[in-house]
Coordinates of C-alpha atoms and ligand atoms in Angstrom, one line a residue:
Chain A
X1 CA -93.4 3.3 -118.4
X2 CA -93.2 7.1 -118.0
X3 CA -95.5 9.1 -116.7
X4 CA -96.1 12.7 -117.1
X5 CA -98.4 14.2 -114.9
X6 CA -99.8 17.7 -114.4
X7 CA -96.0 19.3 -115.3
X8 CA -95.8 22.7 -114.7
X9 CA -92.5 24.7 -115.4
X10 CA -91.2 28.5 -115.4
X11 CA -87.9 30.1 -116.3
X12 CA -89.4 33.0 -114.6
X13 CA -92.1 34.9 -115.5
X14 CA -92.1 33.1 -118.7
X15 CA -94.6 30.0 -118.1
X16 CA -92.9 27.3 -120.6
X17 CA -94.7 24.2 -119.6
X18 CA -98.5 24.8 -118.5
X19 CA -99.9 21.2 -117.3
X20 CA -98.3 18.7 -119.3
X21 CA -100.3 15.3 -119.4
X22 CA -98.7 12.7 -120.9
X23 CA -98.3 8.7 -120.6
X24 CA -96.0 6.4 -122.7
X25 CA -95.9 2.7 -122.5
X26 CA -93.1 0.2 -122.7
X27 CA -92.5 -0.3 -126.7
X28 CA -94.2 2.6 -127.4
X29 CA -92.9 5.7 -130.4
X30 CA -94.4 9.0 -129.0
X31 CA -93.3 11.9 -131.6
X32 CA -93.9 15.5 -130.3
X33 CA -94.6 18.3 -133.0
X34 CA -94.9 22.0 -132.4
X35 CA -93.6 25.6 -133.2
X36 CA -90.4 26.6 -131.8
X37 CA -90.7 28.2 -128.3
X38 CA -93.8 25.9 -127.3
X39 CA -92.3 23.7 -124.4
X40 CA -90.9 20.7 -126.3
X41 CA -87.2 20.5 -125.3
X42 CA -87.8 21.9 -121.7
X43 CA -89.8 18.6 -121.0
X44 CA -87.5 16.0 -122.3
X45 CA -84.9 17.8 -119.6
X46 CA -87.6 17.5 -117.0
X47 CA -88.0 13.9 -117.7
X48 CA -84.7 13.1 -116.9
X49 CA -84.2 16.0 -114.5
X50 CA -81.9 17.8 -116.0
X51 CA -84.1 20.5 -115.1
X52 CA -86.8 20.9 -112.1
X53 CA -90.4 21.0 -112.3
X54 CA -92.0 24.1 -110.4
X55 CA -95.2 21.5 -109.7
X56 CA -96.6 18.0 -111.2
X57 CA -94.5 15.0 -111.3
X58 CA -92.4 12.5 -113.7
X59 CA -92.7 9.3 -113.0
X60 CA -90.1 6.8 -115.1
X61 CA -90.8 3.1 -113.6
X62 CA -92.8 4.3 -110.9
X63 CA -90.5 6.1 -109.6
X64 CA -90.8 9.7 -109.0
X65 CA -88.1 11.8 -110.8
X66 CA -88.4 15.1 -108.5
X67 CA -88.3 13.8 -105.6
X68 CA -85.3 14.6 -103.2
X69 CA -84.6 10.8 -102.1
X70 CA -84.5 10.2 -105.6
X71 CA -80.6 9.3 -106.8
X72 CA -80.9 11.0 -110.4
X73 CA -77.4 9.4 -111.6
X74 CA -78.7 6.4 -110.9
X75 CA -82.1 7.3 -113.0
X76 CA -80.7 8.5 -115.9
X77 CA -79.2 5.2 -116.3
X78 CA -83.0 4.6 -117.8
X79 CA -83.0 7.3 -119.8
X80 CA -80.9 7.8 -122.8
X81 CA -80.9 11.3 -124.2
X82 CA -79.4 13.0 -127.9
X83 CA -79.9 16.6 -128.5
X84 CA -80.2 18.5 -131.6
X85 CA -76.3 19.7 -131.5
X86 CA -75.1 16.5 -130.6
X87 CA -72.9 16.9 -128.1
X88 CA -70.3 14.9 -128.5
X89 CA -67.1 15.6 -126.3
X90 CA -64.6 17.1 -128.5
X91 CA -61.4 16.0 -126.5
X92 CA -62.4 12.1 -127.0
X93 CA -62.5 9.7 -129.7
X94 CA -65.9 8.3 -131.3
X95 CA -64.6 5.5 -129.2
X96 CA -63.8 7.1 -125.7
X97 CA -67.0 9.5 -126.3
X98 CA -68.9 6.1 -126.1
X99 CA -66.8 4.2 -123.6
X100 CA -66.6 6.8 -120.9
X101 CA -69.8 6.5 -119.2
X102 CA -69.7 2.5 -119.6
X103 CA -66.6 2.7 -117.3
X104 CA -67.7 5.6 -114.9
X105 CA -71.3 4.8 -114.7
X106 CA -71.6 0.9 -115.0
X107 CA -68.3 0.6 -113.4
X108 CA -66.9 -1.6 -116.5
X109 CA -63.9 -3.0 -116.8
X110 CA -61.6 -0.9 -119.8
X111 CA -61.9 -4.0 -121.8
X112 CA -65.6 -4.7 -122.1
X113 CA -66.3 -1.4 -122.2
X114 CA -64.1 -0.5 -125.7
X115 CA -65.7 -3.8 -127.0
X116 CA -69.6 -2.7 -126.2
X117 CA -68.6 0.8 -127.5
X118 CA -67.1 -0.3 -130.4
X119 CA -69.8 -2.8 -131.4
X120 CA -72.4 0.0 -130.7
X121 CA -70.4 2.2 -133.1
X122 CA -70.1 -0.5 -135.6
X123 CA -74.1 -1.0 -135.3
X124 CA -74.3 2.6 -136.1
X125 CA -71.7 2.0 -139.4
X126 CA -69.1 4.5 -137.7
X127 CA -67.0 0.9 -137.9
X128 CA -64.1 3.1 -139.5
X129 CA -64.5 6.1 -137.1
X130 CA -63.3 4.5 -134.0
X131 CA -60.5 6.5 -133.7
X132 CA -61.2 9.8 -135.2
X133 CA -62.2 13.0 -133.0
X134 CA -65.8 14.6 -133.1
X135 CA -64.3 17.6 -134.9
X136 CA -63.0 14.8 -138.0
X137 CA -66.4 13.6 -138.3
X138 CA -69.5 15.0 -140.4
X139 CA -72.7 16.6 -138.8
X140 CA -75.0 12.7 -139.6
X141 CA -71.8 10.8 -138.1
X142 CA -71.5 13.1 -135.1
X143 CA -75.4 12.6 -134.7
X144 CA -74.9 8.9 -134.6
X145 CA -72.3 9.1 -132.4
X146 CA -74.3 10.9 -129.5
X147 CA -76.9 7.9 -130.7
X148 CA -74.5 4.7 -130.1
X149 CA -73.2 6.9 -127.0
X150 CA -76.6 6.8 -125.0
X151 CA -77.8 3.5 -126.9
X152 CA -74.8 1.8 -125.5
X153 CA -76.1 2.7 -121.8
X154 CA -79.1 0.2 -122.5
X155 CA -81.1 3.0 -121.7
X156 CA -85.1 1.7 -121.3
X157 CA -85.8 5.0 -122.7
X158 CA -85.0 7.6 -125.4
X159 CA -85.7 10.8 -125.2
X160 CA -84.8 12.4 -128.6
X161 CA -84.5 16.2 -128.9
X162 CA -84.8 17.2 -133.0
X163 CA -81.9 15.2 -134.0
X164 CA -82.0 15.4 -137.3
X165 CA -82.5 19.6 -137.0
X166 CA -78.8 20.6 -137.1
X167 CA -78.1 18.0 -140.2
X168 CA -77.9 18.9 -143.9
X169 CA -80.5 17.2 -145.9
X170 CA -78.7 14.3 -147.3
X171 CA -77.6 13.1 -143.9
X172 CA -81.3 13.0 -142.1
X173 CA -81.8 9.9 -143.9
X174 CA -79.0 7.8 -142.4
X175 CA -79.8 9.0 -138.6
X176 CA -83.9 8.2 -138.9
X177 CA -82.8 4.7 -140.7
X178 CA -81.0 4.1 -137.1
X179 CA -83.8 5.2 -135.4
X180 CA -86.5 3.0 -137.4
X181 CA -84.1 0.1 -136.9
X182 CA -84.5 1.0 -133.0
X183 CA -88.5 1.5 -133.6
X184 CA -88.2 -2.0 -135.2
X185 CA -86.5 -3.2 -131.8
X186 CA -88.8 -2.4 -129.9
X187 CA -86.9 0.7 -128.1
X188 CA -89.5 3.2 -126.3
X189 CA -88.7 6.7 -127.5
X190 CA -90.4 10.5 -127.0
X191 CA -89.0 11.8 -129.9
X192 CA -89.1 15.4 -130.4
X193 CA -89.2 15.5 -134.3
X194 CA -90.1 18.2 -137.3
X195 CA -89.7 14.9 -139.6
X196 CA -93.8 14.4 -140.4
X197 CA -93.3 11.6 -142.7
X198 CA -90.9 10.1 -140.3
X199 CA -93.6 10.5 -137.7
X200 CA -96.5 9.0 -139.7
X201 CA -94.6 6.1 -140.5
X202 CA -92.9 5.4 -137.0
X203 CA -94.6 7.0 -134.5
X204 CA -98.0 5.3 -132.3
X205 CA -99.1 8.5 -131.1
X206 CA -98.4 12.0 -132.1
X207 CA -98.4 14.8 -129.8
X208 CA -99.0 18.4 -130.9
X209 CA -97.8 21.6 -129.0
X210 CA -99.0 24.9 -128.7
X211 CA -98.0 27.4 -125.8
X212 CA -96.9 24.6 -123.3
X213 CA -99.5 22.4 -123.4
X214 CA -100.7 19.2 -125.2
X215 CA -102.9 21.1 -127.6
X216 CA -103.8 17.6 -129.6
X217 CA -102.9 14.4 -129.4
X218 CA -104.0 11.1 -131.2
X219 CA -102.7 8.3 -133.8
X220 CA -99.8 10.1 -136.7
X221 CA -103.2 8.9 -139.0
X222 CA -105.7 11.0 -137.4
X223 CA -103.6 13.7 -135.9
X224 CA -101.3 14.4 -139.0
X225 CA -104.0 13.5 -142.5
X226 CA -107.3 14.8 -139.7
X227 CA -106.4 16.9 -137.3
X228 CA -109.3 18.1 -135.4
X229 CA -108.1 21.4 -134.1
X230 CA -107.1 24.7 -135.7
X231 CA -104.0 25.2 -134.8
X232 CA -103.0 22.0 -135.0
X233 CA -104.1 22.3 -139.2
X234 CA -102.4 25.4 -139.4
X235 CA -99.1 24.2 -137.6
X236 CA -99.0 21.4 -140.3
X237 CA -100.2 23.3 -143.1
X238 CA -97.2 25.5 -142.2
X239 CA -94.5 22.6 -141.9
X240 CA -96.1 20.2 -145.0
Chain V
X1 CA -15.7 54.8 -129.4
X2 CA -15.7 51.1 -130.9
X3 CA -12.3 50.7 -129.1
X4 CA -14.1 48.6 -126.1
X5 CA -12.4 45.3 -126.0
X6 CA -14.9 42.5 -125.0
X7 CA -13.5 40.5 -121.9
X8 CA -15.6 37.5 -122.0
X9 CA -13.2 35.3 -119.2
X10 CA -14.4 37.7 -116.3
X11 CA -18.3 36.7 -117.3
X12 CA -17.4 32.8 -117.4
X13 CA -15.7 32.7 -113.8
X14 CA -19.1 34.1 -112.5
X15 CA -20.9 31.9 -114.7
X16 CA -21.7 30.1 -111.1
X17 CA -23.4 33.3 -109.7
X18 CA -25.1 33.7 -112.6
X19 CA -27.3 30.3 -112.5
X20 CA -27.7 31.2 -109.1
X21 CA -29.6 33.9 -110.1
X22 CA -31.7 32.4 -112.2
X23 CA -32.2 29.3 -110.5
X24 CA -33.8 32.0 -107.6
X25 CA -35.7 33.3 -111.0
X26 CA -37.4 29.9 -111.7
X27 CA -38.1 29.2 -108.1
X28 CA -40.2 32.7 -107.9
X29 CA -41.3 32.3 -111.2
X30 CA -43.0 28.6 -111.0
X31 CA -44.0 29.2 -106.9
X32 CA -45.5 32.9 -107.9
X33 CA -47.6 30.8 -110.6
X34 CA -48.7 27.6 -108.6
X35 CA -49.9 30.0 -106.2
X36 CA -51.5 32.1 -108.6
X37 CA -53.0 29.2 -110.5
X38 CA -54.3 28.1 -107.1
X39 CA -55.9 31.7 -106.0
X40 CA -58.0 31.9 -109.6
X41 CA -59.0 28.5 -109.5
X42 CA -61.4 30.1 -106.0
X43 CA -61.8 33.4 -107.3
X44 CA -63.2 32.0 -111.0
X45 CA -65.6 30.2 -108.7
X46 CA -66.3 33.4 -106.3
X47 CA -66.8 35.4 -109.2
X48 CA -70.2 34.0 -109.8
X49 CA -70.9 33.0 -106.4
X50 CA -74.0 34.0 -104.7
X51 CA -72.5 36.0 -101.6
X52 CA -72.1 39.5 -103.0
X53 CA -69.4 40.2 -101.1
X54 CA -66.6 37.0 -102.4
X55 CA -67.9 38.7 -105.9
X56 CA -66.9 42.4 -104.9
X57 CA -63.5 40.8 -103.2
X58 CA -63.3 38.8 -106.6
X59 CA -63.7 42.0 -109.0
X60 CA -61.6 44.0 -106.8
X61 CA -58.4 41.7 -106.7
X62 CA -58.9 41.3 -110.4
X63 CA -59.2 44.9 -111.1
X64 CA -56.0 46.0 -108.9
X65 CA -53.9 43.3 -110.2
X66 CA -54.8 43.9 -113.7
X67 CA -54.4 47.7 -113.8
X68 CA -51.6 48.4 -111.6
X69 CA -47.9 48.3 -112.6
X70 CA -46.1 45.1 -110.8
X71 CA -43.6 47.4 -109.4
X72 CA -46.4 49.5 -107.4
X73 CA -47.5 45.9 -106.3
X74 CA -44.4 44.9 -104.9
X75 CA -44.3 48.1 -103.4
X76 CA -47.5 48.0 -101.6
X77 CA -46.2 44.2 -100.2
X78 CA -42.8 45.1 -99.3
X79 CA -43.1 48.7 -97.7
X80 CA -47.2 49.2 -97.7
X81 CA -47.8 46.8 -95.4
X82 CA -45.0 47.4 -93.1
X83 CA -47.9 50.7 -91.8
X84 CA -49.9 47.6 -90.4
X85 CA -46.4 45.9 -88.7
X86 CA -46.7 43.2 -91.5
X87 CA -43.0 43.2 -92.5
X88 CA -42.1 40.9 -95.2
X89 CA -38.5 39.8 -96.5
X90 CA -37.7 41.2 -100.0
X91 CA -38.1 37.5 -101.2
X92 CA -42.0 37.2 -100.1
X93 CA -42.9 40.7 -101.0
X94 CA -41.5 39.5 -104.5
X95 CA -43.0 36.0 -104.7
X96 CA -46.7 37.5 -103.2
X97 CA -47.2 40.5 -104.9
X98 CA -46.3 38.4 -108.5
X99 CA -48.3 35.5 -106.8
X100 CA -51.2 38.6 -106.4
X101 CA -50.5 39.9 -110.3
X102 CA -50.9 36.0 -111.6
X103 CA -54.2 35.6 -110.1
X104 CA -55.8 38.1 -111.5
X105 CA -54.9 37.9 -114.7
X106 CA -55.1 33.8 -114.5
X107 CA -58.8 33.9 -112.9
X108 CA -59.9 36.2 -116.2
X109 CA -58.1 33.0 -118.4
X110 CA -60.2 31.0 -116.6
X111 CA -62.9 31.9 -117.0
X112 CA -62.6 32.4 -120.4
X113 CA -62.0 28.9 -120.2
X114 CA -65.0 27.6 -118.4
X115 CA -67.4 30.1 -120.9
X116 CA -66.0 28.4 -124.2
X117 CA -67.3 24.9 -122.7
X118 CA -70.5 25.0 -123.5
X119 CA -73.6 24.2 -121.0
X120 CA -74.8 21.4 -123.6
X121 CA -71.3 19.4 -122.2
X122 CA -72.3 19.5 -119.1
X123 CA -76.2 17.9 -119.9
X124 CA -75.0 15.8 -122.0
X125 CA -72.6 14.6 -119.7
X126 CA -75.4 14.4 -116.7
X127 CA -77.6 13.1 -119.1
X128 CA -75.3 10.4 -120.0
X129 CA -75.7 9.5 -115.1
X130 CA -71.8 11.0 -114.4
X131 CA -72.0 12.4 -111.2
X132 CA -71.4 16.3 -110.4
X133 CA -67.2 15.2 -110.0
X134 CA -67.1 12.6 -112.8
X135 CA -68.7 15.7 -115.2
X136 CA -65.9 18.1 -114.1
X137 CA -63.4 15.9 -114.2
X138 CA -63.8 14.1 -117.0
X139 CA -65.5 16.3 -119.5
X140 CA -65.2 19.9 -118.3
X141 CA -61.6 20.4 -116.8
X142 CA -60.0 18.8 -120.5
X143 CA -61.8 21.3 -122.7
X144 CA -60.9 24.0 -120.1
X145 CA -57.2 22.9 -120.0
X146 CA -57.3 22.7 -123.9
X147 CA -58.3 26.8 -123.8
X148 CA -56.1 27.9 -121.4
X149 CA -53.3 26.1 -121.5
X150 CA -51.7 28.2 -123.9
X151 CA -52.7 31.4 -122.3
X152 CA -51.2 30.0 -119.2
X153 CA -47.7 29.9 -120.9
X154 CA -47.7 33.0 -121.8
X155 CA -48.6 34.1 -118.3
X156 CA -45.8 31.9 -116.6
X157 CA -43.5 33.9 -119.0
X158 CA -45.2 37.2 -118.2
X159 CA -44.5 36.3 -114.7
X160 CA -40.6 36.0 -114.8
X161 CA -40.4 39.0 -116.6
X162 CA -42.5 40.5 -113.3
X163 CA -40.0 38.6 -110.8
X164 CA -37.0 40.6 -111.9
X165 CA -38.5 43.4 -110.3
X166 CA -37.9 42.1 -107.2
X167 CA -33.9 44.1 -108.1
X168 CA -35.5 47.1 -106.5
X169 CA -35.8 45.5 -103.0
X170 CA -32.6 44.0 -103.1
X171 CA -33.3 40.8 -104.5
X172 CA -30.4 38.8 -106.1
X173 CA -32.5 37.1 -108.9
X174 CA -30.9 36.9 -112.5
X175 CA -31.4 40.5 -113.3
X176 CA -30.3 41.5 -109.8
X177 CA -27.7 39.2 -109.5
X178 CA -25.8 40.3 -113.3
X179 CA -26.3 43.7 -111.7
X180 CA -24.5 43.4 -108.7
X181 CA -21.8 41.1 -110.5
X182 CA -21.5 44.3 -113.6
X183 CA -20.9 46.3 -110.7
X184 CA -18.1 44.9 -109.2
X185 CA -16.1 44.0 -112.3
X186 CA -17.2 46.5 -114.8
X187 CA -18.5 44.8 -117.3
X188 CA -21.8 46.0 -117.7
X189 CA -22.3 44.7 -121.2
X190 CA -21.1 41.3 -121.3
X191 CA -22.7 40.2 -118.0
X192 CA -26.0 41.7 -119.3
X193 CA -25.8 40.0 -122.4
X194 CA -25.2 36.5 -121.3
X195 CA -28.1 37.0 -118.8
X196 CA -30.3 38.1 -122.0
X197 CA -29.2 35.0 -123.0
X198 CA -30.2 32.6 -119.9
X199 CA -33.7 34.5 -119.8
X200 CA -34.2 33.7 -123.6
X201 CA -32.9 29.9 -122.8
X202 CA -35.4 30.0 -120.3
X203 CA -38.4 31.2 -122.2
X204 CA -37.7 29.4 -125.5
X205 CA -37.7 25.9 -123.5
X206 CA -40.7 26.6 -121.7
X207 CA -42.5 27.6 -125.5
X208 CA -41.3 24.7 -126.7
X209 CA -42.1 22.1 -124.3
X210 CA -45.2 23.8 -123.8
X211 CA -45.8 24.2 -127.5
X212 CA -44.6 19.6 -127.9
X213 CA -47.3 19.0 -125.0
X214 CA -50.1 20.7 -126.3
X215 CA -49.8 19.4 -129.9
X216 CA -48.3 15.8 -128.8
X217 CA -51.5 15.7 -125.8
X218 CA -54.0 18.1 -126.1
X219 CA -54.1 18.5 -130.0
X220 CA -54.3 21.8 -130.0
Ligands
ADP301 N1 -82.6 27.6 -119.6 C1 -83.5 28.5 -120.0 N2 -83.7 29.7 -119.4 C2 -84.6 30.6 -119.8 N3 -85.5 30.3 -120.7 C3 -85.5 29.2 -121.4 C4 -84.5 28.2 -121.1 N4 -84.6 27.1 -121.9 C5 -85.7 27.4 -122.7 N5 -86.2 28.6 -122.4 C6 -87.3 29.3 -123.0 O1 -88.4 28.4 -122.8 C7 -89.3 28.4 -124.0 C8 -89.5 26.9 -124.5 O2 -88.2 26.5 -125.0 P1 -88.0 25.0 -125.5 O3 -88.5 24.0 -124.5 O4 -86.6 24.9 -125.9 O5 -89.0 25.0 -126.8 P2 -89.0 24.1 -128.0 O6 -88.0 22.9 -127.8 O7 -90.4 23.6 -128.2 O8 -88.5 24.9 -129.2 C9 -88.6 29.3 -125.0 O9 -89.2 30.5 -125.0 C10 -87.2 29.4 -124.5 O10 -86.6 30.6 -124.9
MG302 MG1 -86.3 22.5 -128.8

């Protein structure tokens, strides 16, 4: 379970995250919506600590993300994450892009870890892109490579960061079909999304920003067909 | 005026000298650029350090090795700092002040380097629980090498072109050597020519090696 509590967060005078509340449970599809600018990115990276939090806390598990006797490599071993640009390392193959942390993180043997990655890539369909290069792949396959890269942790989480932003049209629908399939499995996920349909259909609770905070938050059926607040209506009215 | 008879013979008897010369060449050349790959590996890192002062030192090696002729360099090493009792051979003041040049110009490659690897490498890497020395290692450093490998050739070559300087302080590298060797038999033309020829050898391998690794390794 993660726990967001009381987040507060700066990049200096600007105030980017202004009392975040937030609680997901095991099994649970949280989708966050908002304008650009309003916080949404800056708190996935504080909920694996990729950045700091000025106060508040993060708790994954129970255990307290900020902290200093925290071991954060050991942490994000919970916590898968995909961004918007993918990511993928250039100078490795789909293969070694997945395979590297398996050996360097969970210490695998170069045998079991090709066979995990490669049966994470096939589960992804990238079956025939084992060997190919980042740059020899398209935009969706790239996007589902940085997806069988963190899936192939075993992550307990997924923090998911507008994946499907940086894709041309035709390819958003292969990448959210993997991600329903991981809804289906039962994977927790905060997933950062501009996708409302996709959000309706998959998420259990939708959260609305505005201005780094939680402006609204309730079921994809009452926060996307009845939202209660203003903003909220026009932010959808905007995006529908 | 055509009427000059080539002697070739005289060149191939010295032959020996000759690879002497530019056996001292390479030596300068690849120490001058270890040691210079070395110095801008620290200073890329003091350039954006917080002490202001390793920045300042930073800026101001970059800027005197960058926009002052290798000759006035060598100078400054070989008889500049002889007014502080610091009295170097001809063979230091040659392999530090191009050691000095290298640095600068290798730290600014470097960091060109480091800026084309973007920061979303280094999260995703984190992100993906490498530790600090498994990020740089494994993710960072290739994509560096990949940029500046190239650029690094090119300064290696720049480099032995700066070593044959070291003829004004006496130094018998290739282009001091052949000068020395014209001088005693005369042949100013032939022995010039053939060392045209080594330094060309010289360069051309190094392209081409350089040019088979970083298609056959870093597909570049
Ligand atoms: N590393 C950073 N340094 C300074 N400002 C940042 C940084 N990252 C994000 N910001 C700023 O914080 C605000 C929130 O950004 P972000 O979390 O990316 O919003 P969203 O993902 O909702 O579009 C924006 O104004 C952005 O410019
Ligand atoms: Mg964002």
């Amino acid at each position: 379970m993660i726990k967001i509590k009381d987040v507060h967060k700066s990049y200096g005078d600007l105030k980017v995250l202004d009392g975040i509340d937030l609680e997901v449970n095991n099994g649970e599809v949280v989708c966050l919506v908002g304008a650009s600018g309003s916080g949404k990115s800056t708190l996935l990276l504080c909920v694996n600590a990729l950045e700091g939090i000025d106060k508040g806390e993060v708790l994954v598990d129970e255990i307290s993300v900020h902290d200093k006797n925290t071991n954060q490599n050991e942490l994000r071993k919970k916590l898968g994450i995909v961004f918007q640009q993918f990511n993928t390392f250039p100078h490795l193959t789909a293969l070694n892009n997945v395979s590297l942390a398996l050996k360097l993180v969970l210490k695998m043997s170069k045998k079991e870890s090709n066979d995990l990655a490669e049966e994470h890539l096939i589960k992804v369909g990238l079956k025939e892109k084992l060997n190919h290069y980042p740059s020899e792949l398209s935009g969706g396959q790239q996007q589902r490579l940085a997806i069988a890269r963190a899936l192939a942790m075993s992550p307990s989480y997924l923090l998911l960061d507008e994946i499907t932003s940086a894709l041309d049209p035709e390819l958003v629908g292969e990448v959210l079909d993997t991600l329903r399939m991981l809804a289906d499995e039962g994977m927790t996920m905060i997933v950062v999304t501009h996708e409302i349909p996709f959000a309706r259909e998959v998420a259990n609770r939708v959260a609305f920003f505005h201005e780094g905070k939680i402006h609204e938050i309730g079921s994809p059926k009452d926060l996307i067909s009845n939202p209660k607040k203003i903003r909220t209506k026009e932010f959808l009215s905007k995006i529908l | 005026m055509l009427d000059y008879t080539f002697q070739w013979k005289v060149v191939w008897k010295r032959l020996p000298d000759l690879f002497e010369g530019a056996i001292l060449t390479l030596e300068l050349t690849i120490l001058s650029s270890i040691i210079g790959l070395l110095i801008a590996s620290i200073l890329v890192i003091w350039q954006k350090n917080d002490n202001i002062f390793l920045r300042n030192f930073t800026k101001t090696w970059i800027s005197i090795a960058r926009n002052t002729p290798a000759l006035l360099q060598i100078y400054i090493a070989y008889f500049g700092l002889g007014s502080f009792g610091i009295h170097l051979s001809s063979y230091v003041a040659v392999l530090g002040a191009i050691a000095f040049n290298n640095a600068g110009y290798m730290t600014e490659i470097l960091r060109g380097g480091f800026s084309s690897v973007s920061k979303n490498q280094n999260q995703a890497a984190k992100g993906l629980g490498l530790n600090n020395f498994q990020t740089y290692v494994y993710v960072i450093y290739p994509q560096v090498l990949k940029t500046v490998f190239l650029p690094m050739t090119n300064q290696f070559i720049w480099a032995m072109m700066g070593t044959s300087l070291g003829i004004i302080i006496g130094l018998q590298e290739l282009t001091g050597m052949t000068t020395f060797l014209q001088s005693q038999t005369f042949r100013p033309f032939e022995f010039y020519f053939i060392a045209a020829l080594i330094y060309i050898f010289i360069s051309k391998s190094i392209l081409l090696s350089s040019g088979f690794i970083a298609k056959k390794y870093l597909r570049i």
